[in-house]
Amino acid sequence: MEVLATSPSLSCRFTFRPAISQVQPWKSLRVRILESQLQGFSLYIRTNAVNRHRSCSNSDGAFKHKLLLRHVCRLNKSFFSQLGWFTMRYTSSLQKESDCSKRIKQHVSTLFVQLVAAALLVTSASIAVSESPSWALSEENLLFLEAWRTIDRAYVDKSFNGQSWFRYRENALRNEPMNNREETYTAIRKMLATLDDPFTRLLEPEKFKSLRSGTQGALTGVGLSIGYPTGSDGSVAGLIVISASPGGPAYRAGISSGDIILAIDDTTTKSMGIYDAAERLQGPEGSSVELTIRSGPETKHLALTREKVSLNPVQSRLCEVPGSGKNLPKIGYIKLTTFNQNASGAVRKAIDTLRSNSVNAFVLDLRDNSGGLFPEGIEIAKIWLDKGVIVYICDSLGVRDIYDTDGSSAIAASEPLAVLVNKGTASASEILAGALKDNKRALLFGEPTYGKGKIQSVFQLSDGSGLAVTVARYETPAHTNIDKVGVIPDHPLPVSFPKDEDSFCRCLQDSASACHINGVQLFPR
């Protein structure tokens, strides 16, 4: 991936999400006023308890009862209007003071219990306010919460790798420093690391901008798509080359699919993430980058000059095969190198051009195509299929969505079709190859594909950064999960089989070539 589209070989679509709204703090002023009234009133309760043996006719007692009555009535109104918990009904008329005093004597014990309950309520409310993360959220806290909510809504694994996602949020807001943007990014990275998913990553604003440019047609770099090794034995330490863009600096230097990048500018890639590596590979046009590459048993040190790599997704050629008679076989060769936003339109244009020259069959070359935009993969499948399921989208609960076609977008659903794949065929390319194979629309030739059976979407955050999030896994129309396995071709290809359109056409014209030997297999129909 030099991030030619998403992650190297990340099938993704851009999904923009607005920033979350500011959560208003709880207004606790009234609670504090009421708390002070309770404290004042409890003083009079204690005074009354000490002097309750005195007669109500005693002038000192009468005075205190008057004062007590005023506080009771005032507090009763406060309770009724502010908390709604108490149902005391006392008259405020001083003329019925003696009746009220008797009722006070009867209810003082009940009132004391209610006051204790109210005090507990105020204490609980105060604790809740102090511990709630929403009453004093800073701008940095809100950005963290925005990232948390994005994962909460979109992430494929609703167990979140076996942890309480809500508890993690609360602990992080209390314990993680978020005093500036870099600290907030660090907190977000730590949160994402708990998912143990190398494809779910934070993209700082510059990385996010670079990712978007990669899906729109051009990059300045060395022209490499990179990924994580799919082997589970841990024997490969580094990043694997999925493909090298034809004609780019890496391609001209001889870097090819399956090579291992051991270091970039003397920094080891042993624990380097693909987004970090992609950022290091890109840079100003004309600048240089040094790579340590292991190709088979050989280790090479290469200095490459960055340049603007055009991501024209399609090259095509009409190839005439030697034969006899008027109807000479004509093969339409289409090489699809990436799934950017121009891919489906470019494939349609290539088919129309080849059709105008009366082709008899098509070859779709997906070798070293590391994927790209998921919707483009779906649209290109519709070009070749008259009906059928293209892909099943699944989460931890099973199938949640089905992409299929009714043939309304098909323009090449009848001619014989051969699809070429290799270990550099990844992500959206694998979706396309699996759909054509399982619907028996094409025969696949080559070697097992890369094996990336998960789909990422990219979500923009409010500060210009983004999150690449694994939102689903997919299954082919035959319900095959190809993650870490790949799509298995119908037939192998000779090692000497050509990789570009010019060589392919020359190969078809040579009766002793690998293309001629496999000619019947390529187009059994």
Coordinates of C-alpha atoms in Angstrom, one line a residue:
M1 CA 0.0 0.0 0.0
E2 CA 1.9 3.1 -0.4
V3 CA -1.5 3.7 0.4
L4 CA -2.6 3.3 -3.2
A5 CA -6.1 3.2 -1.8
T6 CA -6.7 2.3 1.7
S7 CA -4.4 0.1 3.6
P8 CA -2.3 -1.7 1.2
S9 CA -5.1 -3.6 -0.2
L10 CA -7.6 -2.1 2.0
S11 CA -11.1 -2.3 0.5
C12 CA -12.6 0.9 1.8
R13 CA -15.1 3.6 1.2
F14 CA -14.9 7.1 2.5
T15 CA -17.7 7.8 5.1
F16 CA -17.8 11.2 6.6
R17 CA -19.2 11.6 10.1
P18 CA -19.9 15.0 11.7
A19 CA -18.3 15.8 15.1
I20 CA -20.3 14.8 18.1
S21 CA -22.3 17.5 19.8
Q22 CA -21.2 19.2 23.0
V23 CA -22.7 17.6 26.0
Q24 CA -24.0 20.2 28.4
P25 CA -22.9 20.0 32.0
W26 CA -25.6 19.3 34.6
K27 CA -26.9 22.4 36.3
S28 CA -26.1 21.7 40.0
L29 CA -26.6 25.2 41.4
R30 CA -30.1 24.5 42.7
V31 CA -28.9 21.3 44.4
R32 CA -26.2 23.4 46.2
I33 CA -28.8 26.0 47.3
L34 CA -31.1 23.2 48.6
E35 CA -28.1 21.6 50.4
S36 CA -27.4 24.8 52.3
Q37 CA -31.2 25.1 53.2
L38 CA -31.1 21.5 54.5
Q39 CA -28.0 22.3 56.6
G40 CA -29.8 25.4 58.1
F41 CA -33.0 23.6 58.7
S42 CA -31.3 20.7 60.5
L43 CA -30.0 23.2 63.1
Y44 CA -33.6 24.1 64.0
I45 CA -34.6 20.5 64.2
R46 CA -31.8 19.9 66.7
T47 CA -32.9 23.0 68.7
N48 CA -36.5 21.8 68.7
A49 CA -35.4 18.3 69.9
V50 CA -33.5 19.8 72.9
N51 CA -36.5 22.0 74.0
R52 CA -39.4 19.7 73.1
H53 CA -40.2 19.2 76.8
R54 CA -41.2 22.9 77.0
S55 CA -44.9 23.9 76.6
C56 CA -46.0 25.5 73.4
S57 CA -47.5 28.3 75.5
N58 CA -44.0 29.2 76.6
S59 CA -43.1 32.5 74.9
D60 CA -39.6 31.3 74.1
G61 CA -40.9 28.1 72.8
A62 CA -43.6 29.9 70.8
F63 CA -41.0 32.2 69.3
K64 CA -38.9 29.2 68.2
H65 CA -42.0 27.5 66.8
K66 CA -42.8 30.6 64.8
L67 CA -39.3 30.6 63.4
L68 CA -39.4 26.9 62.8
L69 CA -42.7 27.2 61.0
R70 CA -41.3 29.8 58.6
H71 CA -38.4 27.5 57.7
V72 CA -40.7 24.5 57.4
C73 CA -43.0 26.3 55.0
R74 CA -40.0 27.8 53.0
L75 CA -38.4 24.3 52.8
N76 CA -41.7 22.7 51.9
K77 CA -42.0 25.0 48.9
S78 CA -38.4 24.4 47.9
F79 CA -38.9 20.6 48.1
F80 CA -42.1 20.8 46.1
S81 CA -40.7 23.0 43.3
Q82 CA -37.1 21.6 43.1
L83 CA -37.1 17.9 43.9
G84 CA -40.7 16.8 43.8
W85 CA -40.0 14.1 46.3
F86 CA -41.9 15.3 49.4
T87 CA -45.6 15.7 49.8
M88 CA -45.7 17.8 52.9
R89 CA -48.7 20.2 53.0
Y90 CA -48.3 22.9 55.6
T91 CA -50.3 26.2 55.8
S92 CA -48.3 29.4 55.7
S93 CA -50.8 31.3 57.6
L94 CA -49.5 32.6 60.9
Q95 CA -53.1 32.7 62.2
K96 CA -53.1 28.9 62.3
E97 CA -49.8 28.7 63.9
S98 CA -50.8 26.5 66.8
D99 CA -52.4 23.9 64.5
C100 CA -49.3 23.9 62.4
S101 CA -47.2 23.4 65.6
K102 CA -49.2 20.3 66.6
R103 CA -48.7 18.9 63.1
I104 CA -45.0 19.6 63.3
K105 CA -44.8 17.6 66.5
Q106 CA -46.6 14.7 64.9
H107 CA -44.5 14.8 61.7
V108 CA -41.1 15.8 63.1
S109 CA -39.8 12.2 63.2
T110 CA -41.1 11.5 59.7
L111 CA -39.6 14.8 58.5
F112 CA -36.2 13.8 60.0
V113 CA -36.2 10.6 58.1
Q114 CA -37.1 12.5 54.9
L115 CA -34.3 15.0 55.6
V116 CA -31.8 12.1 55.9
A117 CA -33.1 10.7 52.6
A118 CA -32.8 14.1 51.0
A119 CA -29.3 14.5 52.3
L120 CA -28.4 11.1 50.8
L121 CA -30.0 12.1 47.6
V122 CA -28.0 15.4 47.4
T123 CA -24.8 13.5 48.3
S124 CA -25.4 10.9 45.6
A125 CA -26.2 13.6 43.0
S126 CA -23.0 15.4 43.9
I127 CA -21.0 12.3 43.5
A128 CA -22.7 11.5 40.2
V129 CA -21.9 15.0 38.9
S130 CA -18.3 14.8 40.0
E131 CA -17.7 11.3 38.5
S132 CA -19.6 11.8 35.2
P133 CA -17.3 12.4 32.3
S134 CA -19.9 14.6 30.5
W135 CA -20.1 17.6 32.7
A136 CA -16.6 19.0 32.1
L137 CA -15.5 17.7 28.8
S138 CA -12.7 19.5 27.0
E139 CA -12.3 19.8 23.3
E140 CA -9.7 17.0 23.4
N141 CA -12.1 14.8 25.4
L142 CA -14.7 15.3 22.8
L143 CA -12.4 14.3 20.0
F144 CA -11.5 11.1 21.9
L145 CA -15.3 10.4 22.4
E146 CA -15.9 11.0 18.7
A147 CA -13.3 8.3 17.9
W148 CA -14.7 6.0 20.5
R149 CA -18.3 6.4 19.1
T150 CA -17.1 5.7 15.6
I151 CA -15.6 2.4 16.6
D152 CA -18.7 1.6 18.8
R153 CA -21.0 2.0 15.8
A154 CA -18.9 0.6 12.9
Y155 CA -16.4 -2.0 14.2
V156 CA -17.1 -5.5 13.0
D157 CA -16.5 -7.3 16.3
K158 CA -19.2 -6.2 18.8
S159 CA -17.4 -7.9 21.6
F160 CA -14.5 -5.5 21.0
N161 CA -11.9 -8.2 21.4
G162 CA -13.6 -9.4 24.6
Q163 CA -13.6 -6.2 26.6
S164 CA -16.2 -3.8 28.0
W165 CA -16.1 -1.0 25.5
F166 CA -18.1 1.4 27.7
R167 CA -15.8 0.7 30.7
Y168 CA -12.8 1.4 28.6
R169 CA -14.2 4.8 27.7
E170 CA -14.9 5.8 31.3
N171 CA -11.4 4.7 32.4
A172 CA -9.7 6.5 29.6
L173 CA -11.5 9.7 30.2
R174 CA -10.5 9.6 33.9
N175 CA -6.9 8.4 33.5
E176 CA -5.5 9.2 30.1
P177 CA -3.9 12.6 29.7
M178 CA -5.6 14.6 27.0
N179 CA -4.2 18.1 27.4
N180 CA -3.2 18.6 23.8
R181 CA -3.8 17.1 20.4
E182 CA -0.8 14.7 20.4
E183 CA -1.8 13.3 23.8
T184 CA -5.3 12.8 22.5
Y185 CA -4.0 11.0 19.4
T186 CA -1.9 8.8 21.7
A187 CA -5.0 8.0 23.8
I188 CA -6.9 7.1 20.6
R189 CA -4.0 4.8 19.4
K190 CA -4.0 3.1 22.8
M191 CA -7.7 2.5 22.5
L192 CA -7.5 1.0 19.0
A193 CA -4.5 -1.2 20.0
T194 CA -6.8 -3.0 22.5
L195 CA -8.8 -4.4 19.4
D196 CA -5.7 -6.2 18.2
D197 CA -6.6 -5.4 14.6
P198 CA -3.7 -4.1 12.4
F199 CA -6.1 -2.6 9.8
T200 CA -8.0 -0.4 12.3
R201 CA -5.9 2.6 12.7
L202 CA -5.8 6.4 13.3
L203 CA -4.9 8.5 10.4
E204 CA -3.5 11.9 11.4
P205 CA -4.7 14.8 9.1
E206 CA -1.7 14.5 6.7
K207 CA -2.1 10.7 6.4
F208 CA -5.8 11.0 5.9
K209 CA -5.2 13.6 3.1
S210 CA -2.6 11.3 1.5
L211 CA -5.0 8.4 1.6
R212 CA -7.7 10.4 -0.1
S213 CA -5.3 11.5 -2.8
G214 CA -4.3 7.9 -3.4
T215 CA -7.9 7.0 -4.3
Q216 CA -8.2 10.0 -6.6
G217 CA -5.5 9.1 -9.2
A218 CA -1.9 10.0 -8.2
L219 CA 0.7 9.7 -5.5
T220 CA 4.2 11.0 -5.0
G221 CA 6.4 8.1 -3.9
V222 CA 8.0 4.9 -5.1
G223 CA 4.9 3.0 -6.3
L224 CA 4.6 0.2 -3.8
S225 CA 1.6 -1.5 -2.3
I226 CA 2.5 -3.1 1.0
G227 CA 0.7 -5.3 3.5
Y228 CA 1.2 -7.5 6.6
P229 CA 2.5 -11.0 6.0
T230 CA -0.5 -13.4 6.0
G231 CA 1.5 -16.4 7.4
S232 CA 0.7 -17.4 11.0
D233 CA 4.0 -18.9 11.8
G234 CA 5.7 -15.5 12.4
S235 CA 8.6 -16.4 10.2
V236 CA 8.5 -13.2 8.3
A237 CA 9.6 -10.1 10.2
G238 CA 8.8 -7.0 8.2
L239 CA 6.3 -5.8 5.6
I240 CA 5.4 -7.7 2.4
V241 CA 5.3 -6.2 -1.0
I242 CA 1.8 -6.8 -2.5
S243 CA 2.6 -5.1 -5.8
A244 CA 4.8 -2.5 -7.5
S245 CA 3.1 0.0 -9.8
P246 CA 4.1 -0.7 -13.4
G247 CA 6.7 1.9 -14.6
G248 CA 7.2 3.3 -11.1
P249 CA 10.6 3.6 -9.2
A250 CA 10.1 0.3 -7.3
Y251 CA 9.1 -1.6 -10.4
R252 CA 12.1 -0.4 -12.3
A253 CA 14.4 -1.4 -9.4
G254 CA 13.1 -5.0 -9.7
I255 CA 11.0 -5.1 -6.5
S256 CA 8.1 -7.5 -7.0
S257 CA 5.3 -9.2 -5.2
G258 CA 6.3 -11.3 -2.2
D259 CA 9.5 -9.3 -1.5
I260 CA 10.0 -8.3 2.1
I261 CA 10.8 -4.7 3.2
L262 CA 13.2 -5.1 6.1
A263 CA 14.0 -1.4 6.6
I264 CA 13.1 2.1 5.4
D265 CA 15.8 4.7 5.7
D266 CA 17.6 2.4 8.3
T267 CA 14.4 2.1 10.4
T268 CA 13.4 -1.5 10.8
T269 CA 9.9 -2.5 9.7
K270 CA 9.7 -5.4 12.2
S271 CA 7.0 -3.6 14.3
M272 CA 6.2 -0.8 11.9
G273 CA 2.5 -0.3 10.9
I274 CA 1.5 -0.1 7.3
Y275 CA 0.4 3.5 7.5
D276 CA 3.6 4.6 9.1
A277 CA 5.5 2.8 6.4
A278 CA 3.3 4.3 3.6
E279 CA 4.1 7.8 5.1
R280 CA 7.8 7.1 5.0
L281 CA 7.7 5.8 1.4
Q282 CA 5.9 8.9 0.2
G283 CA 7.5 12.3 0.1
P284 CA 8.4 15.3 -2.1
E285 CA 9.0 14.6 -5.7
G286 CA 12.8 14.2 -6.4
S287 CA 13.7 13.2 -2.8
S288 CA 15.2 9.8 -2.1
V289 CA 14.4 6.9 0.2
E290 CA 16.6 3.9 1.0
L291 CA 15.0 0.4 1.3
T292 CA 16.4 -2.8 2.5
I293 CA 14.6 -5.6 0.6
R294 CA 14.8 -9.3 0.9
S295 CA 13.9 -11.1 -2.3
G296 CA 14.1 -14.8 -1.9
P297 CA 17.5 -15.6 -0.3
E298 CA 19.0 -12.3 -1.4
T299 CA 19.1 -9.1 0.6
K300 CA 19.3 -5.8 -1.4
H301 CA 19.9 -2.2 -0.4
L302 CA 18.2 0.2 -2.8
A303 CA 18.1 4.0 -3.1
L304 CA 15.0 5.1 -4.9
T305 CA 14.0 8.5 -6.1
R306 CA 10.4 9.5 -5.3
E307 CA 8.3 10.6 -8.3
K308 CA 4.7 11.3 -9.1
V309 CA 3.2 7.8 -9.8
S310 CA 0.2 8.0 -12.1
L311 CA -2.5 5.6 -11.0
N312 CA -4.2 5.1 -14.3
P313 CA -6.0 1.9 -13.4
V314 CA -6.4 0.3 -16.8
Q315 CA -4.1 -0.7 -19.7
S316 CA -5.7 -2.6 -22.6
R317 CA -4.6 -4.1 -25.9
L318 CA -6.1 -6.0 -28.8
C319 CA -4.2 -9.2 -29.5
E320 CA -4.6 -11.1 -32.7
V321 CA -3.9 -14.8 -32.6
P322 CA -2.5 -16.5 -35.7
G323 CA -5.0 -18.8 -37.4
S324 CA -6.7 -19.5 -40.7
G325 CA -9.8 -18.2 -42.4
K326 CA -11.6 -14.8 -42.1
N327 CA -12.5 -15.0 -38.4
L328 CA -9.1 -14.9 -36.8
P329 CA -9.2 -15.1 -33.0
K330 CA -9.0 -11.7 -31.4
I331 CA -8.3 -11.4 -27.6
G332 CA -9.1 -8.3 -25.7
Y333 CA -6.5 -8.0 -22.9
I334 CA -7.3 -5.7 -19.9
K335 CA -4.9 -5.1 -17.1
L336 CA -6.6 -3.6 -14.0
T337 CA -3.9 -2.3 -11.6
T338 CA -6.0 -0.6 -8.8
F339 CA -9.5 0.2 -7.7
N340 CA -9.5 4.0 -7.5
Q341 CA -12.5 6.2 -8.3
N342 CA -11.9 6.0 -12.0
A343 CA -11.6 2.2 -12.3
S344 CA -15.1 1.1 -13.3
G345 CA -15.4 3.8 -15.9
A346 CA -11.9 3.0 -17.3
V347 CA -12.9 -0.7 -17.6
R348 CA -16.1 0.1 -19.5
K349 CA -14.2 2.4 -21.9
A350 CA -11.6 -0.4 -22.6
I351 CA -14.3 -2.9 -23.2
D352 CA -16.2 -0.6 -25.6
T353 CA -12.9 0.1 -27.5
L354 CA -12.0 -3.6 -27.8
R355 CA -15.6 -4.5 -28.8
S356 CA -15.4 -2.0 -31.7
N357 CA -12.6 -4.2 -33.0
S358 CA -14.7 -7.4 -32.8
V359 CA -12.9 -9.2 -30.0
N360 CA -13.8 -12.9 -29.5
A361 CA -12.8 -13.2 -25.9
F362 CA -11.3 -11.2 -22.9
V363 CA -8.4 -11.6 -20.5
L364 CA -8.8 -9.6 -17.2
D365 CA -5.4 -9.4 -15.5
L366 CA -5.7 -8.8 -11.8
R367 CA -2.1 -9.8 -10.9
D368 CA -0.4 -7.4 -8.5
N369 CA -3.7 -5.5 -8.0
S370 CA -3.7 -4.7 -4.3
G371 CA -7.3 -3.6 -4.2
G372 CA -8.8 -0.2 -3.3
L373 CA -12.3 1.2 -3.2
F374 CA -14.8 -1.5 -2.3
P375 CA -17.7 0.1 -4.4
E376 CA -15.5 0.1 -7.5
G377 CA -15.0 -3.6 -7.1
I378 CA -18.7 -4.2 -7.0
E379 CA -19.4 -2.0 -10.0
I380 CA -16.7 -3.8 -12.1
A381 CA -18.2 -7.2 -11.2
K382 CA -21.6 -5.9 -12.5
I383 CA -20.0 -5.2 -15.9
W384 CA -19.2 -8.9 -16.4
L385 CA -22.2 -10.6 -14.7
D386 CA -25.8 -10.9 -16.0
K387 CA -27.1 -12.0 -12.6
G388 CA -26.0 -13.4 -9.3
V389 CA -24.5 -12.6 -5.9
I390 CA -21.2 -10.7 -5.9
V391 CA -20.3 -10.8 -2.3
Y392 CA -21.8 -11.5 1.2
I393 CA -20.9 -8.9 3.9
C394 CA -20.7 -10.5 7.3
D395 CA -20.1 -9.5 10.9
S396 CA -19.7 -11.5 14.1
L397 CA -23.4 -12.4 14.0
G398 CA -23.4 -13.7 10.4
V399 CA -24.5 -12.3 7.0
R400 CA -25.7 -8.7 7.3
D401 CA -25.8 -7.6 3.7
I402 CA -25.7 -9.0 0.2
Y403 CA -24.4 -7.3 -3.0
D404 CA -25.8 -8.8 -6.1
T405 CA -26.7 -7.8 -9.7
D406 CA -29.7 -8.2 -12.0
G407 CA -27.7 -7.7 -15.1
S408 CA -28.8 -4.1 -15.8
S409 CA -25.2 -2.8 -15.6
A410 CA -23.7 -5.7 -17.6
I411 CA -22.0 -4.9 -21.0
A412 CA -19.7 -8.0 -21.3
A413 CA -21.6 -10.9 -19.9
S414 CA -21.3 -13.3 -22.9
E415 CA -17.8 -13.5 -24.3
P416 CA -15.4 -16.1 -22.9
L417 CA -13.4 -14.6 -20.0
A418 CA -10.1 -15.6 -18.4
V419 CA -8.9 -14.0 -15.1
L420 CA -5.3 -13.9 -14.1
V421 CA -4.4 -13.7 -10.4
N422 CA -1.3 -14.1 -8.1
K423 CA -0.3 -13.5 -4.5
G424 CA -0.3 -9.8 -5.2
T425 CA -4.1 -9.9 -6.0
A426 CA -5.7 -8.6 -2.8
S427 CA -8.8 -7.2 -1.2
A428 CA -11.3 -5.7 -3.8
S429 CA -9.5 -7.7 -6.5
E430 CA -10.2 -10.9 -4.5
I431 CA -13.9 -9.9 -4.3
L432 CA -14.0 -9.5 -8.0
A433 CA -12.1 -12.7 -8.8
G434 CA -14.2 -14.7 -6.3
A435 CA -17.5 -13.4 -7.8
L436 CA -16.5 -14.3 -11.4
K437 CA -15.3 -17.7 -10.3
D438 CA -18.2 -18.7 -8.1
N439 CA -20.8 -17.5 -10.7
K440 CA -18.9 -19.6 -13.3
R441 CA -18.4 -16.5 -15.4
A442 CA -14.7 -17.0 -15.8
L443 CA -11.8 -19.4 -15.3
L444 CA -9.1 -18.2 -12.9
F445 CA -5.4 -18.8 -13.7
G446 CA -2.4 -18.3 -11.6
E447 CA -1.6 -18.8 -7.9
P448 CA -3.7 -18.3 -4.7
T449 CA -4.4 -14.7 -4.0
Y450 CA -3.2 -12.6 -1.0
G451 CA -6.1 -13.5 1.4
K452 CA -7.5 -10.3 2.8
G453 CA -11.1 -11.1 3.6
K454 CA -11.9 -8.0 5.7
I455 CA -13.3 -4.7 4.6
Q456 CA -12.3 -1.3 6.0
S457 CA -14.2 2.0 5.8
V458 CA -12.5 5.3 6.4
F459 CA -14.3 7.8 8.7
Q460 CA -13.3 11.5 8.9
L461 CA -13.1 13.1 12.3
S462 CA -13.9 16.7 13.1
D463 CA -10.3 17.8 13.3
G464 CA -9.4 16.5 9.8
S465 CA -7.9 13.2 11.0
G466 CA -9.6 9.9 10.2
L467 CA -10.1 6.4 11.3
A468 CA -9.7 3.3 9.1
V469 CA -12.0 0.8 10.7
T470 CA -12.6 -2.9 9.9
V471 CA -16.4 -2.8 9.4
A472 CA -17.0 -6.3 8.1
R473 CA -15.6 -9.5 6.6
Y474 CA -16.8 -10.9 3.4
E475 CA -17.5 -14.3 1.8
T476 CA -17.6 -15.1 -1.9
P477 CA -20.9 -16.2 -3.5
A478 CA -20.1 -19.8 -2.6
H479 CA -19.8 -18.7 1.1
T480 CA -16.0 -19.1 1.1
N481 CA -14.1 -17.1 3.7
I482 CA -10.8 -16.3 2.0
D483 CA -9.2 -14.4 4.9
K484 CA -5.5 -15.5 5.1
V485 CA -6.2 -18.2 2.5
G486 CA -7.0 -16.4 -0.7
V487 CA -9.0 -17.3 -3.8
I488 CA -7.8 -20.6 -5.2
P489 CA -7.4 -20.5 -9.1
D490 CA -8.7 -23.1 -11.4
H491 CA -5.4 -23.6 -13.1
P492 CA -1.8 -22.6 -12.6
L493 CA 0.2 -20.4 -14.9
P494 CA 3.7 -21.0 -16.1
V495 CA 6.4 -18.9 -14.3
S496 CA 7.3 -17.4 -17.7
F497 CA 3.8 -16.1 -18.3
P498 CA 4.1 -12.4 -19.4
K499 CA 2.9 -9.6 -17.0
D500 CA 2.2 -6.7 -19.4
E501 CA 0.0 -6.2 -22.4
D502 CA 2.8 -6.0 -25.0
S503 CA 4.5 -9.2 -23.9
F504 CA 1.1 -10.9 -23.6
C505 CA 0.3 -10.2 -27.3
R506 CA 3.7 -11.3 -28.5
C507 CA 3.3 -14.5 -26.4
L508 CA 0.0 -15.3 -28.1
Q509 CA 1.6 -15.0 -31.5
D510 CA 4.5 -17.4 -30.6
S511 CA 3.4 -21.1 -31.2
A512 CA 6.1 -22.3 -28.8
S513 CA 5.3 -19.9 -25.9
A514 CA 3.5 -20.5 -22.6
C515 CA 0.5 -18.6 -23.9
H516 CA 0.1 -20.8 -26.9
I517 CA 0.4 -24.0 -24.8
N518 CA -2.4 -22.7 -22.5
G519 CA -4.5 -21.2 -25.2
V520 CA -7.1 -23.9 -25.1
Q521 CA -7.4 -23.8 -21.3
L522 CA -7.7 -20.0 -21.3
F523 CA -10.9 -20.1 -23.3
P524 CA -12.7 -23.4 -23.0
R525 CA -16.0 -22.0 -24.3

